[in-house]
XYZ file of C-alpha atoms in Angstrom:
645
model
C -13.092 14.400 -6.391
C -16.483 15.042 -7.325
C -17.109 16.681 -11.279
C -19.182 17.320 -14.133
C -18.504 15.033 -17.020
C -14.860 14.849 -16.633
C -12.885 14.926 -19.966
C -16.386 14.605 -21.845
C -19.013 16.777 -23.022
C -22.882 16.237 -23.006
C -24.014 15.373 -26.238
C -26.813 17.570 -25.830
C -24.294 20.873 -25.281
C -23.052 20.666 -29.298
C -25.060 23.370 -30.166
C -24.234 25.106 -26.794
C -21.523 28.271 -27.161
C -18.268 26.761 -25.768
C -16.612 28.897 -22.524
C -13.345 27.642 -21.062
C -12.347 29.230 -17.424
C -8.797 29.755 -17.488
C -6.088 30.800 -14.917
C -3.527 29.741 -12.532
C -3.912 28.066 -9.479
C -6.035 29.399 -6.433
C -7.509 32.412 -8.982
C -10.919 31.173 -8.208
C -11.669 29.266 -11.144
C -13.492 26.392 -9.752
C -15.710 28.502 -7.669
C -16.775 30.623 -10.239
C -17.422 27.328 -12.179
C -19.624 26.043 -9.605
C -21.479 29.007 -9.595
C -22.112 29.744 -13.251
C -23.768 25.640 -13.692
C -24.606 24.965 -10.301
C -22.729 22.002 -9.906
C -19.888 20.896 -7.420
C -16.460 20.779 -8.514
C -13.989 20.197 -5.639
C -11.945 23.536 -5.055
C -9.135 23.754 -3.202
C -6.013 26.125 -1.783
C -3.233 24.019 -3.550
C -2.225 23.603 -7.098
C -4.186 20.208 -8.409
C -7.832 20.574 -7.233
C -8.583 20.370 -11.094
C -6.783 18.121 -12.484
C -9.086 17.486 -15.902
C -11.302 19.336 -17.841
C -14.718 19.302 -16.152
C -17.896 20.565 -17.866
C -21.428 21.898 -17.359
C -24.135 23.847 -18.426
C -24.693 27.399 -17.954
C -28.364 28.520 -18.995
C -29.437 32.270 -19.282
C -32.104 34.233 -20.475
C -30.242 34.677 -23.791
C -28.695 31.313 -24.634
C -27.029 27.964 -23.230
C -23.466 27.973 -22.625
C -20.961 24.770 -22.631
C -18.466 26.002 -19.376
C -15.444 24.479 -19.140
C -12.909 24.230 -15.780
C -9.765 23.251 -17.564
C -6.488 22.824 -15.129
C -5.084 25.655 -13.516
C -1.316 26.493 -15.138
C 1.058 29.720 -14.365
C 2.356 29.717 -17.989
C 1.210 28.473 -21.589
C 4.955 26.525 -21.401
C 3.769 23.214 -19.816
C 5.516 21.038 -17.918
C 3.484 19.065 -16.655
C 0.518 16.411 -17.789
C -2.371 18.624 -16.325
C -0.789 22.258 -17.953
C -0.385 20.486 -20.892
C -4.382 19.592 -20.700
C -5.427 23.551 -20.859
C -2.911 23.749 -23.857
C -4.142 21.261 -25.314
C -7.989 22.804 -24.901
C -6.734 26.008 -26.029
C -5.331 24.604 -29.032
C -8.366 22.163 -29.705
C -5.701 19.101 -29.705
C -5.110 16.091 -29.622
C -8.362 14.890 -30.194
C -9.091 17.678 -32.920
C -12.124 19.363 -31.019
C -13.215 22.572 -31.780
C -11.619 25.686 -30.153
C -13.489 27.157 -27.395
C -15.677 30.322 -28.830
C -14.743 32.606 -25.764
C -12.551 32.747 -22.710
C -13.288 33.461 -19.115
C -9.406 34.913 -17.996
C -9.697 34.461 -14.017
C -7.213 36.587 -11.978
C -6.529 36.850 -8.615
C -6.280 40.574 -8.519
C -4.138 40.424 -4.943
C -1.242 38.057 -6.991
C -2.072 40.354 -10.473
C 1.734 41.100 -11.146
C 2.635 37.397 -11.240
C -0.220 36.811 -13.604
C 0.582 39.307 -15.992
C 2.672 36.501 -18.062
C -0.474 33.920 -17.962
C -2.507 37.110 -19.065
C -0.330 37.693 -22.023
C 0.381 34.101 -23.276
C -3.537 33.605 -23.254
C -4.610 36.825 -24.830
C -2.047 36.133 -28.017
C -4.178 33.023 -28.500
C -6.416 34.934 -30.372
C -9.816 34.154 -28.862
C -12.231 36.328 -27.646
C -11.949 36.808 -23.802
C -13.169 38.745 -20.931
C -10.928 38.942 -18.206
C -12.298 38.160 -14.027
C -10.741 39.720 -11.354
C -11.316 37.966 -8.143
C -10.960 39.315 -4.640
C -10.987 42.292 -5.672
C -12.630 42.828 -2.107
C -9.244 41.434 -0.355
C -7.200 43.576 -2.275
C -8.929 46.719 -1.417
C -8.728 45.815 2.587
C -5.163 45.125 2.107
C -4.721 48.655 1.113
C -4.258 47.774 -2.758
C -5.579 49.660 -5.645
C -6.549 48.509 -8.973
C -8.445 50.948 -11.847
C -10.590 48.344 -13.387
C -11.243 50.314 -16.470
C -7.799 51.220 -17.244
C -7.275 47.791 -16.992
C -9.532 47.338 -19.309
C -8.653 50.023 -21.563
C -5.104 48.535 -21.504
C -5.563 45.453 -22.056
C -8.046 45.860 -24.816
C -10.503 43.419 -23.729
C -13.416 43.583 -20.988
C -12.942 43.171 -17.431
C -14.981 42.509 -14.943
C -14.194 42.728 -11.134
C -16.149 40.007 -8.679
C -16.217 40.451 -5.084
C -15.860 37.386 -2.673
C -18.983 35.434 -2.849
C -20.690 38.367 -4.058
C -21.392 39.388 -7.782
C -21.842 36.921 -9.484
C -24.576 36.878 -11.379
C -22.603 39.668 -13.093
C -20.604 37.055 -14.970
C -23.923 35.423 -16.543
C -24.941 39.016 -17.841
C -21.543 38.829 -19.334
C -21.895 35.661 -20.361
C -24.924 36.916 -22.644
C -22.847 39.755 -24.299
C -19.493 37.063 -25.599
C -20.382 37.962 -29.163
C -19.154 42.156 -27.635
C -15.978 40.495 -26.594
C -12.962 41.403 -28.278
C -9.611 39.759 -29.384
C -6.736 41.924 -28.055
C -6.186 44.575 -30.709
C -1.967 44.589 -30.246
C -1.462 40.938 -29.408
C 0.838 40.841 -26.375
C 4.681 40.419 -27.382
C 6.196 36.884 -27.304
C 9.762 37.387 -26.300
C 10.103 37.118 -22.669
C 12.324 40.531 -21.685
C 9.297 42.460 -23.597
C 6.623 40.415 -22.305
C 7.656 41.934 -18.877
C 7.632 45.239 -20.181
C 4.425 45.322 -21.436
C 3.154 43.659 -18.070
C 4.371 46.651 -15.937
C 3.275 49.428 -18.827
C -0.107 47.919 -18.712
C -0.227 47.869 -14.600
C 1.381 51.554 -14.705
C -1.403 52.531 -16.566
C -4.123 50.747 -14.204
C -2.352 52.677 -11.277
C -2.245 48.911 -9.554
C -0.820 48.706 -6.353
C -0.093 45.687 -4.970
C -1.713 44.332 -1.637
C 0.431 44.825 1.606
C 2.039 42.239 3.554
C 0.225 41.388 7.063
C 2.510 41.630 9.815
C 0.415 39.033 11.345
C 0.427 36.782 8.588
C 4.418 37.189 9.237
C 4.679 36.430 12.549
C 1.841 33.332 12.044
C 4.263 32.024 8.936
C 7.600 32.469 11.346
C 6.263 29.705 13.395
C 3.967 27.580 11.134
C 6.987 27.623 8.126
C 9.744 27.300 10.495
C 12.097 23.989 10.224
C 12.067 23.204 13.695
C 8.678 24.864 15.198
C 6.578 24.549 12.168
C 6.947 20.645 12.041
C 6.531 20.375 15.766
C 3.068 22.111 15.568
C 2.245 20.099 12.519
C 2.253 17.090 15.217
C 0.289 19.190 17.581
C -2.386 19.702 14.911
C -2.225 16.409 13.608
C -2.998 14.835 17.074
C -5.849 16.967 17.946
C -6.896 16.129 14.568
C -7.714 12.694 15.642
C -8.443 13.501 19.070
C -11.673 15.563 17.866
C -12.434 12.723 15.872
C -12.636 10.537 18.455
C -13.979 12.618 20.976
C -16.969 14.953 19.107
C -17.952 12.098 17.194
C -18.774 9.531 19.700
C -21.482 10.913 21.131
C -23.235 11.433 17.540
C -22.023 7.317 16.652
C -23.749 6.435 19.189
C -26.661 7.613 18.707
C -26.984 6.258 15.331
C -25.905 2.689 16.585
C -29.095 2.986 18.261
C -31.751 3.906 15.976
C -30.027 1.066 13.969
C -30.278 -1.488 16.844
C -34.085 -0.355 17.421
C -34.968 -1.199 13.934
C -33.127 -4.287 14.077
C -34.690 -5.425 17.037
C -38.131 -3.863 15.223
C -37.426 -5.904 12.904
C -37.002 -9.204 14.311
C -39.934 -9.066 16.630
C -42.284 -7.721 13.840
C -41.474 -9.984 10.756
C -41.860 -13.548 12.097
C -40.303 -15.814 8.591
C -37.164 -16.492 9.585
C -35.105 -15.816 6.267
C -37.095 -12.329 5.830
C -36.286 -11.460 9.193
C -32.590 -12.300 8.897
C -32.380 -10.670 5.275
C -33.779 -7.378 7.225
C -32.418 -7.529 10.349
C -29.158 -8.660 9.523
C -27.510 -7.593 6.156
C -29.873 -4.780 5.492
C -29.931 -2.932 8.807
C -27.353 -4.891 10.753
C -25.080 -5.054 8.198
C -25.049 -1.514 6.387
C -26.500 -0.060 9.544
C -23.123 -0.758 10.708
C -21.142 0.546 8.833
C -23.052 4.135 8.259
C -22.988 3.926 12.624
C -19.495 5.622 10.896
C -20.809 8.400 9.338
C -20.369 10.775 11.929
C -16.956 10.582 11.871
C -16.305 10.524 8.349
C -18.193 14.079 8.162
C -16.187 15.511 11.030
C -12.751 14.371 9.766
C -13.964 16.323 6.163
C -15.096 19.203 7.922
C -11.698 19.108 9.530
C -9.954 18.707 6.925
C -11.877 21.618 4.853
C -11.917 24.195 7.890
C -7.398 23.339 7.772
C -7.364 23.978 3.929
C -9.930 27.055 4.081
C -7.641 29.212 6.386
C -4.629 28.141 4.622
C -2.913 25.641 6.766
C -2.684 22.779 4.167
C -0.752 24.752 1.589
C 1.950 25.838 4.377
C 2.430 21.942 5.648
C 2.732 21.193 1.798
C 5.578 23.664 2.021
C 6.850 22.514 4.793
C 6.930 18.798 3.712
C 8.868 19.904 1.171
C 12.006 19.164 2.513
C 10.849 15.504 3.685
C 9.697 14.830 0.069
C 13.238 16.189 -0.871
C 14.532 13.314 1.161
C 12.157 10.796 -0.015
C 13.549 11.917 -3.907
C 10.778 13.479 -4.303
C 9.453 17.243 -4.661
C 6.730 19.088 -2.707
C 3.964 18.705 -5.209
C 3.856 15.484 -4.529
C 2.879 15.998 -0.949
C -0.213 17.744 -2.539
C -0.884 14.783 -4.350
C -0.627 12.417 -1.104
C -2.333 15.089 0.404
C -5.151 14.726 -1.993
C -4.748 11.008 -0.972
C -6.109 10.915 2.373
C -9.275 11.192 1.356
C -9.594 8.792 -1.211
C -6.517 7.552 -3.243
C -8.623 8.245 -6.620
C -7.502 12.018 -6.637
C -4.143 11.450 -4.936
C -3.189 9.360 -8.098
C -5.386 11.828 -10.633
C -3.474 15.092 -8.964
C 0.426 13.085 -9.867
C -0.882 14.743 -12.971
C 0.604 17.867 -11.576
C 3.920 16.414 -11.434
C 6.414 17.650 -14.116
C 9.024 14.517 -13.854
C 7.447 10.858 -14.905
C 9.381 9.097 -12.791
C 7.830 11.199 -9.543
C 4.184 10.159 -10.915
C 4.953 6.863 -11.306
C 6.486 6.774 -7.455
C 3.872 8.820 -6.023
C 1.480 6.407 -7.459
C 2.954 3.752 -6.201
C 2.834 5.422 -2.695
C -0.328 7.013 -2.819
C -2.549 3.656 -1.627
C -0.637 3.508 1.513
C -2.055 7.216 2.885
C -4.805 6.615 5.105
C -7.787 7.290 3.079
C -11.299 7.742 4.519
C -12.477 4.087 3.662
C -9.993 3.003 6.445
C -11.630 4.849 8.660
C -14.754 2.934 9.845
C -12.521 -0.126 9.749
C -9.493 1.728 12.527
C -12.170 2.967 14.404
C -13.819 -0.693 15.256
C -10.407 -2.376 15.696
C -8.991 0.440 17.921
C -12.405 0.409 20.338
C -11.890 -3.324 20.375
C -8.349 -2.658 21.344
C -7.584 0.460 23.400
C -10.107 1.191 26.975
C -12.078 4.550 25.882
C -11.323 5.847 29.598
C -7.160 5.239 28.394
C -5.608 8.742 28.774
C -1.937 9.669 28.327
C -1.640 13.441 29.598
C -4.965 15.493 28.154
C -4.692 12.881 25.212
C -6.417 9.779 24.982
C -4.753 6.611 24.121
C -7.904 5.884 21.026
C -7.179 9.514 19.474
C -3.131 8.484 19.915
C -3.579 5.497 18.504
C -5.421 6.855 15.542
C -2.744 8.958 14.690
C -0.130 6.428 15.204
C -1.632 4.419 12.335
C -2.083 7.625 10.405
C 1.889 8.629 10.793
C 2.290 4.801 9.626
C 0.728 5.407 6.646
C 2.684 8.462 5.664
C 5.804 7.734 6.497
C 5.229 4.624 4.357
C 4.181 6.130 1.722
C 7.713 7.930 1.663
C 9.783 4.964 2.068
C 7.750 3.284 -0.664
C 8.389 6.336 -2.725
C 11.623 6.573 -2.364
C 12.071 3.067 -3.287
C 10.169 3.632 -7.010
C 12.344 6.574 -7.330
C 15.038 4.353 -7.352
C 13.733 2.095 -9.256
C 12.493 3.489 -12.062
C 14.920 5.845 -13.029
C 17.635 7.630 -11.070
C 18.850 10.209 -13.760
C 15.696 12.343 -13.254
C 16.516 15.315 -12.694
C 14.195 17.700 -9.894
C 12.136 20.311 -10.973
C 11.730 23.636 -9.136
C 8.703 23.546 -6.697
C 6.529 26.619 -6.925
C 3.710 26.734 -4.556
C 1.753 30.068 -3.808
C 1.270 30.124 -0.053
C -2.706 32.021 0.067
C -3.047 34.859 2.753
C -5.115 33.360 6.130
C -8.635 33.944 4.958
C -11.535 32.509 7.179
C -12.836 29.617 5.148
C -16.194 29.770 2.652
C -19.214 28.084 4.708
C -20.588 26.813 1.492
C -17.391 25.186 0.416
C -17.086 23.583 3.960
C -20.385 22.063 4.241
C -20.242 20.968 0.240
C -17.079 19.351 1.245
C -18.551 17.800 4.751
C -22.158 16.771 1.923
C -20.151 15.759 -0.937
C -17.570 13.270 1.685
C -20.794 12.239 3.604
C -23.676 11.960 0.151
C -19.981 9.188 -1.494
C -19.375 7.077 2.214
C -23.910 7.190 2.130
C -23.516 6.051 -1.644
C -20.837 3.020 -0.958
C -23.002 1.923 1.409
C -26.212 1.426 -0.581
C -24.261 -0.009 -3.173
C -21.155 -1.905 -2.965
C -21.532 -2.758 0.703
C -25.290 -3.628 0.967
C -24.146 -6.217 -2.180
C -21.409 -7.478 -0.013
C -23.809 -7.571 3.511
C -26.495 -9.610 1.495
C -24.404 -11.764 -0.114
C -22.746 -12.531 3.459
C -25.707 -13.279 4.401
C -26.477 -15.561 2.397
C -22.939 -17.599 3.030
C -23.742 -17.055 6.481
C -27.304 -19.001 6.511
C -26.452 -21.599 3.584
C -26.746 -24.443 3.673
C -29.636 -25.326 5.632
C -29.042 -27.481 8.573
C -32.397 -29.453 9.894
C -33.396 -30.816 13.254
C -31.914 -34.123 12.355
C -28.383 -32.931 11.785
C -28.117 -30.457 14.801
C -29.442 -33.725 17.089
C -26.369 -36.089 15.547
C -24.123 -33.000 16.081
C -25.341 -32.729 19.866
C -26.452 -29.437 19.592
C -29.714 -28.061 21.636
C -31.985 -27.636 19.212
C -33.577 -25.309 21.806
C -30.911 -23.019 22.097
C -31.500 -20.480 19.755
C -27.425 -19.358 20.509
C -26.499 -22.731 20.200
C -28.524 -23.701 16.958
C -26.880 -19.811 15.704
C -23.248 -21.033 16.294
C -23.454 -24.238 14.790
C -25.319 -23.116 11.428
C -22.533 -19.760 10.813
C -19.478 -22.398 11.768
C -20.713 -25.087 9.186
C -21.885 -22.160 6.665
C -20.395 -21.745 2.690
C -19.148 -18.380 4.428
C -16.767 -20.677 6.956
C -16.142 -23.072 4.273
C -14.378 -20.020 2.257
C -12.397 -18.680 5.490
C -11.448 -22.190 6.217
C -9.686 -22.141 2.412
C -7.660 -19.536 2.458
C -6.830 -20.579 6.620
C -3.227 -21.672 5.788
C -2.344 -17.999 4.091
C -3.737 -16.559 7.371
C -2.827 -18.696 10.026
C 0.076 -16.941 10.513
C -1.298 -13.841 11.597
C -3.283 -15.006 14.602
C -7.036 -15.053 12.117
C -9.764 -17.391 12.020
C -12.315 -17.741 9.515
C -14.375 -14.712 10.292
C -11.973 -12.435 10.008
C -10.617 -14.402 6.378
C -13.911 -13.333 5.355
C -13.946 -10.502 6.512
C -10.565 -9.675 4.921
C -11.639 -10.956 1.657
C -15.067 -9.011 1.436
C -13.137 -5.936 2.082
C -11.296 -6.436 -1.445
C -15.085 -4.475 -2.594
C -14.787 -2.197 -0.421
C -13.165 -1.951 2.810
C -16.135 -0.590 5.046
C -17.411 -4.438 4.256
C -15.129 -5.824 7.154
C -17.024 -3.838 9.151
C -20.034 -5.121 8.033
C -19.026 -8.853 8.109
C -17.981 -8.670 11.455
C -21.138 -7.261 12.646
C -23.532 -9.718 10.418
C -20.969 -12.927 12.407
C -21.802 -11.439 15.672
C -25.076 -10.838 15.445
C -25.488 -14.704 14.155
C -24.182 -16.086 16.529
C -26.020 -14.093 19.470
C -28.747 -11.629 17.975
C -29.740 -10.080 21.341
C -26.193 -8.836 21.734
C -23.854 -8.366 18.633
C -21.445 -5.596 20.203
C -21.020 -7.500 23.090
C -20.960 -11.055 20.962
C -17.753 -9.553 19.061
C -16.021 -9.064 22.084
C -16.069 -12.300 23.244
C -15.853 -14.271 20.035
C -13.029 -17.025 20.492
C -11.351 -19.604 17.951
C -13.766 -22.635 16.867
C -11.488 -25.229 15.705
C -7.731 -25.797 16.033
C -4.853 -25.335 18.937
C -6.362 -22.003 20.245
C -10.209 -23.459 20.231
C -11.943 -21.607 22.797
C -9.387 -18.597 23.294
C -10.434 -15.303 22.660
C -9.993 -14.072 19.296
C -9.637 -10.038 19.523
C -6.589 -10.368 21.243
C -3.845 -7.483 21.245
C -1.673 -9.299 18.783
C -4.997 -10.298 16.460
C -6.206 -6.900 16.426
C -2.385 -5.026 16.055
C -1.808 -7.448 12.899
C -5.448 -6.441 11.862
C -4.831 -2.874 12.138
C -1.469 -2.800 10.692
C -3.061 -5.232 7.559
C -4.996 -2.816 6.524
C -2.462 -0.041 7.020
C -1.163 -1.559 3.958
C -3.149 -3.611 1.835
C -4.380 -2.403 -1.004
C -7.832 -3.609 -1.400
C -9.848 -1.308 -3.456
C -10.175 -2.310 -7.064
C -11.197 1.394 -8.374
C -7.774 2.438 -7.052
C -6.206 -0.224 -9.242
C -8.202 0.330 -12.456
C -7.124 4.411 -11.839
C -3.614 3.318 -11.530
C -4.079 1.472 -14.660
C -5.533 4.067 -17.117
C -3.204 6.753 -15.381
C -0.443 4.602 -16.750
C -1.634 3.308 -19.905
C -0.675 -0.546 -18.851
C -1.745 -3.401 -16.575
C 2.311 -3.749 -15.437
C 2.270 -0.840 -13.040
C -1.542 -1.763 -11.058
C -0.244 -5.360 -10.790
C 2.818 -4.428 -9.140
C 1.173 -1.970 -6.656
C -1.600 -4.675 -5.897
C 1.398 -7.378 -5.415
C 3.887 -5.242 -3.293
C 1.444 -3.978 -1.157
C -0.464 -7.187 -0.539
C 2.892 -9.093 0.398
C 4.111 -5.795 2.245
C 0.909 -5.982 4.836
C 0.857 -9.399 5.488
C 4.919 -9.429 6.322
C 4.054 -6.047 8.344
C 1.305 -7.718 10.309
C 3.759 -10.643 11.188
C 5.842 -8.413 12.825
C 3.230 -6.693 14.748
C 1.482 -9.483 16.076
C 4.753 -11.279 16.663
C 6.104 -8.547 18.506
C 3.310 -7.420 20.296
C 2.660 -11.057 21.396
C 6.103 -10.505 22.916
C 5.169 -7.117 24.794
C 1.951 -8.343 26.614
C 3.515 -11.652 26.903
């Protein structure tokens, strides 16, 4: 999840006039954010998007303002850890920071009704505020009426209406008039019973009328939300999901594999030292160039994935998991968290803040590592070409895109089994909480939120790669190449010293790098790997993309010309199976199925750890899940070494 300066503010905003944005969930808050300081918070259609306070910097003609995107909450009564963050903001606890000087009220004005109670909770807080009505445009096409100034007049404080991505420079004209903005003169009653009275007295006097219900979005949510039909067309979606991955993508993958093998092969006809060449050729463009050959698809699965949530499909299959969370002893905001999850665990574990019941944030944390996240991406889509014929069809499907999804469904139904187990575990007296999730009408999705989504995904897989994994592809490298073997020692070891493939092989299979996979060999063995593929496993624990990379920088030591081809036909070097292929079904289903599980991503642990406030909880995850894939790949290369024979 991409923010400001999360939790923090800029030193140099002290003197700054302090503006929280405050409302419930889907009002619009975030976007509004984005567009007051220009940055890039992540919105979203579900409850959780914000899950901390995120700030920036609003600068007008008349003044610098200190914006702040605090959680989205239905009442001022929290229940859970992220409501209990805009209290907390609103109040100016627990750290004793100062109030905020004015408040931005946003309000969906097609769901007003519902936030009357948010409207008067916040209003009796006694701050200054000027109240946003958002889609005002949607509620005026769905035959809804709203008088903005009796609102207004009602109320006792300013309103101002903005239109779907229009308008919105109105808001920093506001923003320049706070000191005009009034506390309500009659504070809104406390007591419940009158609280709803003066909700409808106020909307009476506006004259609002609510928006009416689309008979299309009826008939759309009788099949989408229904318990048989709705989970059967989840499926369907699912698997053309990955279908389009694999299909619109290739094309654009390969294309970049090329420019990348041009400059490699630029490269090593151009520079003629040896160790330059290699440092060039191989880590930098071989080895990163490898991995960003995935870039393609990481954008299209994001634009995907933000085209699904835009129209409002993700907050309906969030309903409609509800009852397998249910089963799971679970509740269905914590398929918004796991949902949240397949993109990077980070902000799967971050949105459990949602979750009223500790014992669901602990589980869901537990489980959120095992949802396919986007660094597992690059990794399923090398072992999956290695393993499954391109031309492999099954009806209009084909067998890469099924195969895809198959380790996709693993993930998730993991995920539940592993929560279910923590819910157990930790404590079995919790009682559930009611799940409220607003389903939004079918709206056709922002184009700048889509392609910020698609940027933002595309600008953190571009960053990884410059940082963590060209690290990783240098210091390969360098295990690869070291030590240096002379003329002598390849002569007494009968090698050809003029074979360049020859001289290759012999140098990477007496390298530090083979020295390391040759260590940890006996933990391994077991699961059909050799040495490259121990180091390739182990580099991964920076960043998964890096067995991507590692693979690539072997192959294209031990034959330069032809790395792709090289990796195909790589066999064992030492041992019973010496001279067997290595990427056999078995290898590559205990490969796949490894990394289905493993937790190897030390960010996600250090999250885990300050979510929970000890090391006990990280260490567990890290040790469950790291015995849990190599007993899982076991099984899968043992029993599809039976199926193939």
């Amino acid at each position: 999840m991409t923010g400001c300066h999360q939790e923090q503010a800029d030193p140099r905003l002290d003197d700054a006039v302090r503006v929280a944005l405050v409302g419930s969930p889907n009002a619009g808050k975030t976007t509004l954010f984005n567009s007051l300081t220009g940055l890039r918070a992540k919105t979203g259609n579900y409850p959780g998007v914000t899950v901390a306070r995120y700030v920036g910097t609003c600068v007008t003609a008349a003044g610098r303002y200190r914006v702040e995107d605090l959680p989205g909450a239905y009442s001022l009564d929290p229940i859970s850890p992220d409501e209990q963050v805009m209290v907390d903001a609103l109040d100016g606890r627990p750290d004793g920071s100062t109030r905020p000087d004015a408040l931005l009220l946003v309000v969906d004005a097609t769901t007003l009704r519902r936030s009357m109670n948010l409207v008067a909770q916040v209003l009796a807080r006694g701050l200054p505020a000027c109240v946003v009505l958002t889609f005002t445009d949607d509620l005026a096409r769905r035959q809804g009426h709203l008088d903005v100034d009796g609102f207004a007049r009602a109320l006792g404080v300013p309103v101002v209406a903005v239109r779907r991505g229009r308008d919105r420079t109105v808001l920093r004209d506001r923003l320049d008039g706070w000191r005009e903005w009034t506390v309500a003169p009659v504070p809104p009653p406390v007591d419940p019973v009158e609280r709803d009275a003066w909700a409808e007295s106020v909307l009476a006097f506006a004259g609002y009328q609510g928006p009416r219900r689309h008979r299309t979005t009826d008939r759309v949510d009788a099949v989408l939300l229904h318990p048989v039909g709705g989970v059967l067309v989840f499926f369907l979606v699912m698997a053309l999901f990955f279908q389009t991955i694999f299909t619109l993508a290739a094309p654009l993958q390969d294309g970049v594999a090329a420019v990348f093998a041009a400059l490699g092969e630029l490269v090593h006809r151009h520079v003629d030292n040896p160790w330059l060449s290699g440092l060039l050729g191989d880590a930098l463009i071989g080895g990163v160039g490898g991995v960003l050959v995935f870039v393609p698809q990481i954008a299209l699965m994001f634009l995907l994935l933000a085209l699904l949530e835009g129209v409002g499909y993700l907050p309906r299959a969030a309903f409609l998991m509800d009852r397998v969370m249910a089963r799971a002893g679970l509740e269905g905001r914590a398929f918004v968290a796991l949902l949240s999850a397949f993109a990077c665990a980070i902000p799967g574990i971050m949105a459990t803040r949602t979750l009223p019941s500790a014992r669901d944030r602990l589980a869901t944390m537990m489980a959120a590592p095992l949802i396919t996240c986007s660094a597992r991406l690059p990794v399923y889509v090398l072992l999956v070409g290695l393993l499954v014929d391109p031309a492999a069809r099954i009806g209009p499907f084909g067998v890469q895109g099924l195969v895809m999804f198959g380790l996709y469904l693993l993930g998730a139904v993991s995920a539940m089994v592993a929560a279910w187990a923590f819910t157990r575990i930790v404590d079995r007296r919790a009682l559930p909480v009611p799940f409220y999730l607003e389903l939004p009408p079918y709206r056709w999705p922002a184009p700048r939120a889509v392609l910020t989504a698609v940027a933002d995904a595309a600008g953190s897989f571009l960053r990884k790669c410059t940082r963590i994994i060209l690290i990783t592809s240098i210091a390969l490298w360098l295990l690869l190449n070291l030590p240096m073997h002379d003329a002598a020692e390849l002569r007494a070891a009968g090698v050809d010293t003029t074979d360049r493939v020859a001289v290759a092989t012999y140098g990477v299979n007496h390298s530090y790098a083979a020295d390391l996979g040759h260590l940890v060999a006996p933990v391994f063995a077991p699961l059909g790997f050799d040495w490259r593929i121990n180091v390739g496993v182990l580099s991964a624990q920076s960043a998964r993309e890096s067995f991507v990379a590692t693979l690539g920088q072997v192959a294209a030591a031990e034959q330069p010309e032809n790395p792709e081809q090289a990796l195909r036909e790589l066999t064992y070097t030492d041992g019973p199976r010496a001279g067997q292929p290595l990427f056999t079904a078995p290898v590559l289903a205990a490969l796949l199925v490894y990394f289905a599980y493993a937790l190897q991503c030390t960010a996600t642990v250090g999250v885990i750890r300050r979510e929970t406030g000890t090391w006990r909880w990280p260490l567990v995850a890290f040790a469950y899940l790291t015995g849990l894939a190599w007993v899982m790949a076991f099984l899968a290369r043992s029993v599809t070494a039976l199926l193939v024979g």
